[in-house]
Amino acid sequence: MRRIILLISLIVMLGALVALDRTAADWGHYIVSGDAGALLYAAAFDGDADTGFNADWQQYPGLLSAGVRASALHIEIDQLDAGVFSTSAPFYADFDLRVRARAVSGPLDNAYGVIFRAHDRDNETFADDSYYEFLISSDGYYRVAQVVAGDLRVISDWIESDVINLGLDAPNDLRVLAQGNTFTFYINDQRVPLCIPDDPDALSTFFNGECIGGTLHTTLTDDAIPVGRVGAAARSFLDESASAV
């Protein structure tokens, strides 16, 4: 079994004006608005699980669990080939999301990071969830994927990068800048490229330093999910189990 533990603190800054009346009927939520560059939301996870902003976050026990304790959001996985995430309550459209995270337990070929534009249709079923995810691993790789109504599509497959701090207990700063349907990704203040297939129906393949059948892009353009929550996520694989703090 593979166990991944992540220690996460999160700051959200709005990068552009977002009006409350942009809320669409089929999403059913108000979108947080504010002046460009204003700090709208910050979570340091101090205090108890239900203290202040901590109560905004999804927390639950089990083999796949998330909870606030010891001044951190802890995400744990005790199941093969599984994923778990925790999102905060507010909805955002345009944003500047910044997270510091670290894996403190488990194998180095883990997967942890952030999800954004997350929407669960306000039910208990994971099959219709939609979100984007930006994940890194403790052995130095990163990936961007999209889930729409429960269907996973890897937008840019695992790319090795020397900007990632390697090993367990090594902090990494992740940033996602969302402006409309354009997204830019950063690791430790360095913008990282994506390997996007030239054929939209093809698989993203990055091998031996080359984007096979695709092109390296500095931004992603995608309009599948217009608004949603932000949060932290981790995944385990078939060969081991994981836990994260």
PDB file of C-alpha atoms in Angstrom:
ATOM      1  CA  MET A   1       0.000   0.000   0.000  1.00  0.00           C
ATOM      2  CA  ARG A   2       1.207   3.501  -0.784  1.00  0.00           C
ATOM      3  CA  ARG A   3       0.714   6.257   1.712  1.00  0.00           C
ATOM      4  CA  ILE A   4       1.092   9.947   0.803  1.00  0.00           C
ATOM      5  CA  ILE A   5       1.029  12.762   3.329  1.00  0.00           C
ATOM      6  CA  LEU A   6       0.799  16.395   2.250  1.00  0.00           C
ATOM      7  CA  LEU A   7       1.261  19.527   4.310  1.00  0.00           C
ATOM      8  CA  ILE A   8      -0.546  22.319   2.510  1.00  0.00           C
ATOM      9  CA  SER A   9      -1.124  26.025   2.996  1.00  0.00           C
ATOM     10  CA  LEU A  10      -3.136  27.924   0.422  1.00  0.00           C
ATOM     11  CA  ILE A  11      -3.563  31.496  -0.772  1.00  0.00           C
ATOM     12  CA  VAL A  12      -6.001  32.623  -3.460  1.00  0.00           C
ATOM     13  CA  MET A  13      -5.645  36.009  -5.168  1.00  0.00           C
ATOM     14  CA  LEU A  14      -8.025  37.313  -7.794  1.00  0.00           C
ATOM     15  CA  GLY A  15      -6.172  38.249 -10.972  1.00  0.00           C
ATOM     16  CA  ALA A  16      -9.078  40.004 -12.716  1.00  0.00           C
ATOM     17  CA  LEU A  17     -12.474  41.457 -11.882  1.00  0.00           C
ATOM     18  CA  VAL A  18     -15.220  38.848 -11.603  1.00  0.00           C
ATOM     19  CA  ALA A  19     -18.808  40.079 -11.236  1.00  0.00           C
ATOM     20  CA  LEU A  20     -21.272  38.243  -9.010  1.00  0.00           C
ATOM     21  CA  ASP A  21     -23.824  38.215 -11.824  1.00  0.00           C
ATOM     22  CA  ARG A  22     -21.549  35.898 -13.849  1.00  0.00           C
ATOM     23  CA  THR A  23     -23.094  33.012 -11.904  1.00  0.00           C
ATOM     24  CA  ALA A  24     -24.817  30.687 -14.365  1.00  0.00           C
ATOM     25  CA  ALA A  25     -28.062  28.935 -13.469  1.00  0.00           C
ATOM     26  CA  ASP A  26     -26.673  25.455 -14.129  1.00  0.00           C
ATOM     27  CA  TRP A  27     -23.765  26.085 -11.710  1.00  0.00           C
ATOM     28  CA  GLY A  28     -25.975  27.552  -9.013  1.00  0.00           C
ATOM     29  CA  HIS A  29     -23.272  29.380  -7.023  1.00  0.00           C
ATOM     30  CA  TYR A  30     -22.146  32.957  -6.560  1.00  0.00           C
ATOM     31  CA  ILE A  31     -18.616  33.674  -7.763  1.00  0.00           C
ATOM     32  CA  VAL A  32     -16.289  35.583  -5.454  1.00  0.00           C
ATOM     33  CA  SER A  33     -15.472  39.048  -6.791  1.00  0.00           C
ATOM     34  CA  GLY A  34     -13.035  41.820  -5.927  1.00  0.00           C
ATOM     35  CA  ASP A  35     -10.519  44.321  -7.225  1.00  0.00           C
ATOM     36  CA  ALA A  36      -7.736  43.021  -9.456  1.00  0.00           C
ATOM     37  CA  GLY A  37      -4.744  41.991  -7.356  1.00  0.00           C
ATOM     38  CA  ALA A  38      -6.697  41.998  -4.086  1.00  0.00           C
ATOM     39  CA  LEU A  39      -6.160  39.153  -1.630  1.00  0.00           C
ATOM     40  CA  LEU A  40      -9.581  37.519  -1.375  1.00  0.00           C
ATOM     41  CA  TYR A  41      -8.912  34.316   0.507  1.00  0.00           C
ATOM     42  CA  ALA A  42      -6.073  32.816   2.535  1.00  0.00           C
ATOM     43  CA  ALA A  43      -5.975  29.614   4.578  1.00  0.00           C
ATOM     44  CA  ALA A  44      -3.100  28.844   6.965  1.00  0.00           C
ATOM     45  CA  PHE A  45      -5.093  26.055   8.716  1.00  0.00           C
ATOM     46  CA  ASP A  46      -4.311  27.314  12.216  1.00  0.00           C
ATOM     47  CA  GLY A  47      -6.613  26.226  15.008  1.00  0.00           C
ATOM     48  CA  ASP A  48      -9.177  23.439  15.132  1.00  0.00           C
ATOM     49  CA  ALA A  49     -10.885  21.769  12.181  1.00  0.00           C
ATOM     50  CA  ASP A  50     -13.927  24.021  12.515  1.00  0.00           C
ATOM     51  CA  THR A  51     -12.076  27.278  13.290  1.00  0.00           C
ATOM     52  CA  GLY A  52     -12.547  30.187  10.883  1.00  0.00           C
ATOM     53  CA  PHE A  53     -11.826  29.347   7.249  1.00  0.00           C
ATOM     54  CA  ASN A  54     -10.930  25.763   8.232  1.00  0.00           C
ATOM     55  CA  ALA A  55     -14.647  24.957   8.335  1.00  0.00           C
ATOM     56  CA  ASP A  56     -14.886  25.895   4.643  1.00  0.00           C
ATOM     57  CA  TRP A  57     -12.840  22.857   3.652  1.00  0.00           C
ATOM     58  CA  GLN A  58     -14.072  19.344   2.923  1.00  0.00           C
ATOM     59  CA  GLN A  59     -12.973  17.062   5.772  1.00  0.00           C
ATOM     60  CA  TYR A  60     -13.759  13.380   6.107  1.00  0.00           C
ATOM     61  CA  PRO A  61     -12.288  10.160   7.602  1.00  0.00           C
ATOM     62  CA  GLY A  62     -11.547   6.780   6.013  1.00  0.00           C
ATOM     63  CA  LEU A  63      -9.003   5.134   3.719  1.00  0.00           C
ATOM     64  CA  LEU A  64      -9.210   8.281   1.612  1.00  0.00           C
ATOM     65  CA  SER A  65      -9.281  11.143   4.092  1.00  0.00           C
ATOM     66  CA  ALA A  66      -8.784  14.878   4.460  1.00  0.00           C
ATOM     67  CA  GLY A  67      -8.660  16.942   7.616  1.00  0.00           C
ATOM     68  CA  VAL A  68      -7.201  19.998   9.296  1.00  0.00           C
ATOM     69  CA  ARG A  69      -4.864  19.382  12.219  1.00  0.00           C
ATOM     70  CA  ALA A  70      -1.488  20.604  13.495  1.00  0.00           C
ATOM     71  CA  SER A  71      -1.709  23.788  11.359  1.00  0.00           C
ATOM     72  CA  ALA A  72      -1.998  21.875   8.090  1.00  0.00           C
ATOM     73  CA  LEU A  73      -4.504  20.344   5.731  1.00  0.00           C
ATOM     74  CA  HIS A  74      -3.698  16.625   5.746  1.00  0.00           C
ATOM     75  CA  ILE A  75      -4.638  14.412   2.793  1.00  0.00           C
ATOM     76  CA  GLU A  76      -4.150  10.665   3.207  1.00  0.00           C
ATOM     77  CA  ILE A  77      -4.525   7.733   0.798  1.00  0.00           C
ATOM     78  CA  ASP A  78      -4.543   4.110   1.994  1.00  0.00           C
ATOM     79  CA  GLN A  79      -5.841   2.557  -1.217  1.00  0.00           C
ATOM     80  CA  LEU A  80      -4.301   1.551  -4.526  1.00  0.00           C
ATOM     81  CA  ASP A  81      -5.043   3.528  -7.704  1.00  0.00           C
ATOM     82  CA  ALA A  82      -7.106   6.149  -5.919  1.00  0.00           C
ATOM     83  CA  GLY A  83      -7.391   9.897  -5.624  1.00  0.00           C
ATOM     84  CA  VAL A  84      -8.600  12.212  -2.909  1.00  0.00           C
ATOM     85  CA  PHE A  85      -9.081  15.961  -2.689  1.00  0.00           C
ATOM     86  CA  SER A  86     -10.372  18.685  -0.423  1.00  0.00           C
ATOM     87  CA  THR A  87     -11.854  21.930  -1.722  1.00  0.00           C
ATOM     88  CA  SER A  88     -12.866  25.143  -0.005  1.00  0.00           C
ATOM     89  CA  ALA A  89     -16.396  26.509  -0.230  1.00  0.00           C
ATOM     90  CA  PRO A  90     -16.013  29.658  -2.410  1.00  0.00           C
ATOM     91  CA  PHE A  91     -16.361  29.601  -6.211  1.00  0.00           C
ATOM     92  CA  TYR A  92     -13.929  31.503  -8.448  1.00  0.00           C
ATOM     93  CA  ALA A  93     -13.692  32.270 -12.160  1.00  0.00           C
ATOM     94  CA  ASP A  94     -10.475  34.273 -12.762  1.00  0.00           C
ATOM     95  CA  PHE A  95      -7.889  33.799 -10.023  1.00  0.00           C
ATOM     96  CA  ASP A  96      -4.249  33.593  -9.000  1.00  0.00           C
ATOM     97  CA  LEU A  97      -3.958  30.443  -6.880  1.00  0.00           C
ATOM     98  CA  ARG A  98      -0.799  29.863  -4.846  1.00  0.00           C
ATOM     99  CA  VAL A  99      -0.128  26.805  -2.697  1.00  0.00           C
ATOM    100  CA  ARG A 100       2.811  25.488  -0.684  1.00  0.00           C
ATOM    101  CA  ALA A 101       2.696  21.701  -0.331  1.00  0.00           C
ATOM    102  CA  ARG A 102       4.966  18.834   0.629  1.00  0.00           C
ATOM    103  CA  ALA A 103       4.732  15.060   0.771  1.00  0.00           C
ATOM    104  CA  VAL A 104       5.869  13.823   4.171  1.00  0.00           C
ATOM    105  CA  SER A 105       5.377  10.076   3.838  1.00  0.00           C
ATOM    106  CA  GLY A 106       5.256   7.361   1.192  1.00  0.00           C
ATOM    107  CA  PRO A 107       7.170   6.626  -2.015  1.00  0.00           C
ATOM    108  CA  LEU A 108       8.860   9.289  -4.126  1.00  0.00           C
ATOM    109  CA  ASP A 109       6.733   8.511  -7.206  1.00  0.00           C
ATOM    110  CA  ASN A 110       3.724  10.106  -5.590  1.00  0.00           C
ATOM    111  CA  ALA A 111       1.298  12.667  -7.023  1.00  0.00           C
ATOM    112  CA  TYR A 112       0.105  15.730  -5.151  1.00  0.00           C
ATOM    113  CA  GLY A 113      -0.891  19.308  -5.866  1.00  0.00           C
ATOM    114  CA  VAL A 114      -3.982  21.401  -6.548  1.00  0.00           C
ATOM    115  CA  ILE A 115      -7.349  21.188  -8.238  1.00  0.00           C
ATOM    116  CA  PHE A 116      -9.286  24.192  -9.504  1.00  0.00           C
ATOM    117  CA  ARG A 117     -12.587  25.071 -11.156  1.00  0.00           C
ATOM    118  CA  ALA A 118     -13.894  22.085  -9.187  1.00  0.00           C
ATOM    119  CA  HIS A 119     -17.633  21.396  -9.199  1.00  0.00           C
ATOM    120  CA  ASP A 120     -19.375  18.400  -7.635  1.00  0.00           C
ATOM    121  CA  ARG A 121     -22.976  19.290  -8.575  1.00  0.00           C
ATOM    122  CA  ASP A 122     -23.763  19.401  -4.835  1.00  0.00           C
ATOM    123  CA  ASN A 123     -24.216  15.670  -4.482  1.00  0.00           C
ATOM    124  CA  GLU A 124     -22.409  12.696  -2.948  1.00  0.00           C
ATOM    125  CA  THR A 125     -21.524  11.068  -6.290  1.00  0.00           C
ATOM    126  CA  PHE A 126     -17.975  11.350  -7.632  1.00  0.00           C
ATOM    127  CA  ALA A 127     -19.032  10.109 -11.075  1.00  0.00           C
ATOM    128  CA  ASP A 128     -20.198  13.563 -12.197  1.00  0.00           C
ATOM    129  CA  ASP A 129     -17.425  15.696 -10.664  1.00  0.00           C
ATOM    130  CA  SER A 130     -15.570  18.164 -12.900  1.00  0.00           C
ATOM    131  CA  TYR A 131     -12.245  19.925 -12.271  1.00  0.00           C
ATOM    132  CA  TYR A 132      -8.696  20.552 -13.478  1.00  0.00           C
ATOM    133  CA  GLU A 133      -5.685  19.221 -11.575  1.00  0.00           C
ATOM    134  CA  PHE A 134      -2.028  20.272 -11.468  1.00  0.00           C
ATOM    135  CA  LEU A 135       0.102  17.606  -9.786  1.00  0.00           C
ATOM    136  CA  ILE A 136       3.795  17.107  -9.063  1.00  0.00           C
ATOM    137  CA  SER A 137       5.774  14.157  -7.695  1.00  0.00           C
ATOM    138  CA  SER A 138       8.597  13.946  -5.172  1.00  0.00           C
ATOM    139  CA  ASP A 139      10.853  12.379  -7.823  1.00  0.00           C
ATOM    140  CA  GLY A 140      10.603  15.478 -10.016  1.00  0.00           C
ATOM    141  CA  TYR A 141       7.682  15.287 -12.483  1.00  0.00           C
ATOM    142  CA  TYR A 142       4.515  17.331 -13.101  1.00  0.00           C
ATOM    143  CA  ARG A 143       1.219  16.750 -14.944  1.00  0.00           C
ATOM    144  CA  VAL A 144      -1.937  18.682 -15.867  1.00  0.00           C
ATOM    145  CA  ALA A 145      -5.235  16.850 -16.341  1.00  0.00           C
ATOM    146  CA  GLN A 146      -8.934  17.539 -16.617  1.00  0.00           C
ATOM    147  CA  VAL A 147     -11.928  15.651 -15.270  1.00  0.00           C
ATOM    148  CA  VAL A 148     -15.348  16.364 -16.783  1.00  0.00           C
ATOM    149  CA  ALA A 149     -18.347  14.489 -15.358  1.00  0.00           C
ATOM    150  CA  GLY A 150     -15.954  11.921 -13.902  1.00  0.00           C
ATOM    151  CA  ASP A 151     -14.013  11.269 -17.127  1.00  0.00           C
ATOM    152  CA  LEU A 152     -10.260  11.875 -16.849  1.00  0.00           C
ATOM    153  CA  ARG A 153      -8.305  13.390 -19.750  1.00  0.00           C
ATOM    154  CA  VAL A 154      -4.581  13.973 -19.380  1.00  0.00           C
ATOM    155  CA  ILE A 155      -3.884  17.344 -20.990  1.00  0.00           C
ATOM    156  CA  SER A 156      -0.106  17.242 -20.473  1.00  0.00           C
ATOM    157  CA  ASP A 157       1.465  13.978 -19.306  1.00  0.00           C
ATOM    158  CA  TRP A 158       4.284  13.673 -16.762  1.00  0.00           C
ATOM    159  CA  ILE A 159       7.254  15.922 -17.597  1.00  0.00           C
ATOM    160  CA  GLU A 160      10.483  15.825 -15.611  1.00  0.00           C
ATOM    161  CA  SER A 161      11.599  19.205 -14.271  1.00  0.00           C
ATOM    162  CA  ASP A 162      14.612  20.344 -12.278  1.00  0.00           C
ATOM    163  CA  VAL A 163      12.617  23.191 -10.711  1.00  0.00           C
ATOM    164  CA  ILE A 164      10.863  20.701  -8.394  1.00  0.00           C
ATOM    165  CA  ASN A 165      12.411  20.243  -4.953  1.00  0.00           C
ATOM    166  CA  LEU A 166      12.999  16.497  -4.692  1.00  0.00           C
ATOM    167  CA  GLY A 167      12.343  14.082  -1.861  1.00  0.00           C
ATOM    168  CA  LEU A 168       9.932  13.747   1.011  1.00  0.00           C
ATOM    169  CA  ASP A 169       9.348  16.706   3.304  1.00  0.00           C
ATOM    170  CA  ALA A 170      10.588  19.095   0.590  1.00  0.00           C
ATOM    171  CA  PRO A 171       8.249  22.110   0.179  1.00  0.00           C
ATOM    172  CA  ASN A 172       7.159  23.103  -3.328  1.00  0.00           C
ATOM    173  CA  ASP A 173       5.271  26.251  -4.284  1.00  0.00           C
ATOM    174  CA  LEU A 174       2.600  25.718  -6.947  1.00  0.00           C
ATOM    175  CA  ARG A 175       0.775  28.491  -8.756  1.00  0.00           C
ATOM    176  CA  VAL A 176      -2.055  28.532 -11.290  1.00  0.00           C
ATOM    177  CA  LEU A 177      -3.074  31.750 -13.011  1.00  0.00           C
ATOM    178  CA  ALA A 178      -6.544  31.562 -14.592  1.00  0.00           C
ATOM    179  CA  GLN A 179      -7.803  34.318 -16.890  1.00  0.00           C
ATOM    180  CA  GLY A 180     -10.960  33.303 -18.704  1.00  0.00           C
ATOM    181  CA  ASN A 181     -10.160  30.073 -20.575  1.00  0.00           C
ATOM    182  CA  THR A 182      -6.377  30.583 -20.396  1.00  0.00           C
ATOM    183  CA  PHE A 183      -4.229  28.974 -17.681  1.00  0.00           C
ATOM    184  CA  THR A 184      -0.553  29.371 -16.798  1.00  0.00           C
ATOM    185  CA  PHE A 185       1.324  27.043 -14.443  1.00  0.00           C
ATOM    186  CA  TYR A 186       4.286  27.704 -12.152  1.00  0.00           C
ATOM    187  CA  ILE A 187       6.470  25.584  -9.864  1.00  0.00           C
ATOM    188  CA  ASN A 188       8.687  27.410  -7.379  1.00  0.00           C
ATOM    189  CA  ASP A 189       8.191  30.695  -9.253  1.00  0.00           C
ATOM    190  CA  GLN A 190       9.197  29.168 -12.610  1.00  0.00           C
ATOM    191  CA  ARG A 191       6.644  28.925 -15.421  1.00  0.00           C
ATOM    192  CA  VAL A 192       6.519  25.356 -16.727  1.00  0.00           C
ATOM    193  CA  PRO A 193       5.502  24.272 -20.264  1.00  0.00           C
ATOM    194  CA  LEU A 194       2.837  21.745 -21.188  1.00  0.00           C
ATOM    195  CA  CYS A 195       3.091  18.968 -23.786  1.00  0.00           C
ATOM    196  CA  ILE A 196      -0.222  19.304 -25.634  1.00  0.00           C
ATOM    197  CA  PRO A 197      -0.990  16.944 -28.582  1.00  0.00           C
ATOM    198  CA  ASP A 198      -1.478  18.556 -31.989  1.00  0.00           C
ATOM    199  CA  ASP A 199      -4.435  16.194 -32.479  1.00  0.00           C
ATOM    200  CA  PRO A 200      -6.970  16.953 -29.704  1.00  0.00           C
ATOM    201  CA  ASP A 201      -8.013  13.287 -29.665  1.00  0.00           C
ATOM    202  CA  ALA A 202      -4.430  12.017 -29.204  1.00  0.00           C
ATOM    203  CA  LEU A 203      -2.657  11.199 -25.938  1.00  0.00           C
ATOM    204  CA  SER A 204      -0.095  13.571 -24.484  1.00  0.00           C
ATOM    205  CA  THR A 205       3.303  11.856 -24.705  1.00  0.00           C
ATOM    206  CA  PHE A 206       6.544  13.322 -23.376  1.00  0.00           C
ATOM    207  CA  PHE A 207       9.575  11.061 -23.807  1.00  0.00           C
ATOM    208  CA  ASN A 208      13.321  11.581 -23.676  1.00  0.00           C
ATOM    209  CA  GLY A 209      12.918  15.350 -23.463  1.00  0.00           C
ATOM    210  CA  GLU A 210      10.547  15.631 -26.439  1.00  0.00           C
ATOM    211  CA  CYS A 211       6.824  16.250 -26.811  1.00  0.00           C
ATOM    212  CA  ILE A 212       5.895  13.376 -29.132  1.00  0.00           C
ATOM    213  CA  GLY A 213       3.092  14.254 -31.568  1.00  0.00           C
ATOM    214  CA  GLY A 214       2.525  17.571 -29.904  1.00  0.00           C
ATOM    215  CA  THR A 215       3.908  20.996 -29.068  1.00  0.00           C
ATOM    216  CA  LEU A 216       5.242  22.554 -25.884  1.00  0.00           C
ATOM    217  CA  HIS A 217       2.991  25.448 -24.862  1.00  0.00           C
ATOM    218  CA  THR A 218       3.520  28.010 -22.120  1.00  0.00           C
ATOM    219  CA  THR A 219      -0.238  28.312 -21.546  1.00  0.00           C
ATOM    220  CA  LEU A 220      -3.308  26.084 -21.735  1.00  0.00           C
ATOM    221  CA  THR A 221      -6.474  27.242 -23.475  1.00  0.00           C
ATOM    222  CA  ASP A 222      -9.574  25.282 -22.496  1.00  0.00           C
ATOM    223  CA  ASP A 223     -13.174  26.337 -21.856  1.00  0.00           C
ATOM    224  CA  ALA A 224     -14.663  23.086 -20.541  1.00  0.00           C
ATOM    225  CA  ILE A 225     -15.133  24.325 -16.939  1.00  0.00           C
ATOM    226  CA  PRO A 226     -15.816  28.066 -16.506  1.00  0.00           C
ATOM    227  CA  VAL A 227     -15.992  28.384 -12.694  1.00  0.00           C
ATOM    228  CA  GLY A 228     -15.487  26.305  -9.575  1.00  0.00           C
ATOM    229  CA  ARG A 229     -13.776  25.761  -6.256  1.00  0.00           C
ATOM    230  CA  VAL A 230     -10.050  25.445  -5.556  1.00  0.00           C
ATOM    231  CA  GLY A 231      -8.406  22.819  -3.398  1.00  0.00           C
ATOM    232  CA  ALA A 232      -5.640  20.314  -2.747  1.00  0.00           C
ATOM    233  CA  ALA A 233      -5.363  16.794  -4.156  1.00  0.00           C
ATOM    234  CA  ALA A 234      -3.287  13.611  -4.125  1.00  0.00           C
ATOM    235  CA  ARG A 235      -3.306  10.362  -6.090  1.00  0.00           C
ATOM    236  CA  SER A 236      -1.959   6.851  -5.565  1.00  0.00           C
ATOM    237  CA  PHE A 237      -1.051   4.301  -8.224  1.00  0.00           C
ATOM    238  CA  LEU A 238      -1.506   0.583  -8.815  1.00  0.00           C
ATOM    239  CA  ASP A 239       1.864  -0.585  -7.507  1.00  0.00           C
ATOM    240  CA  GLU A 240       1.735   0.911  -4.018  1.00  0.00           C
ATOM    241  CA  SER A 241      -0.475   2.779  -1.548  1.00  0.00           C
ATOM    242  CA  ALA A 242      -0.114   6.320  -0.333  1.00  0.00           C
ATOM    243  CA  SER A 243      -0.812   8.888   2.389  1.00  0.00           C
ATOM    244  CA  ALA A 244      -0.415  12.643   2.478  1.00  0.00           C
ATOM    245  CA  VAL A 245      -0.259  15.414   5.105  1.00  0.00           C
TER     246      VAL A 245
END
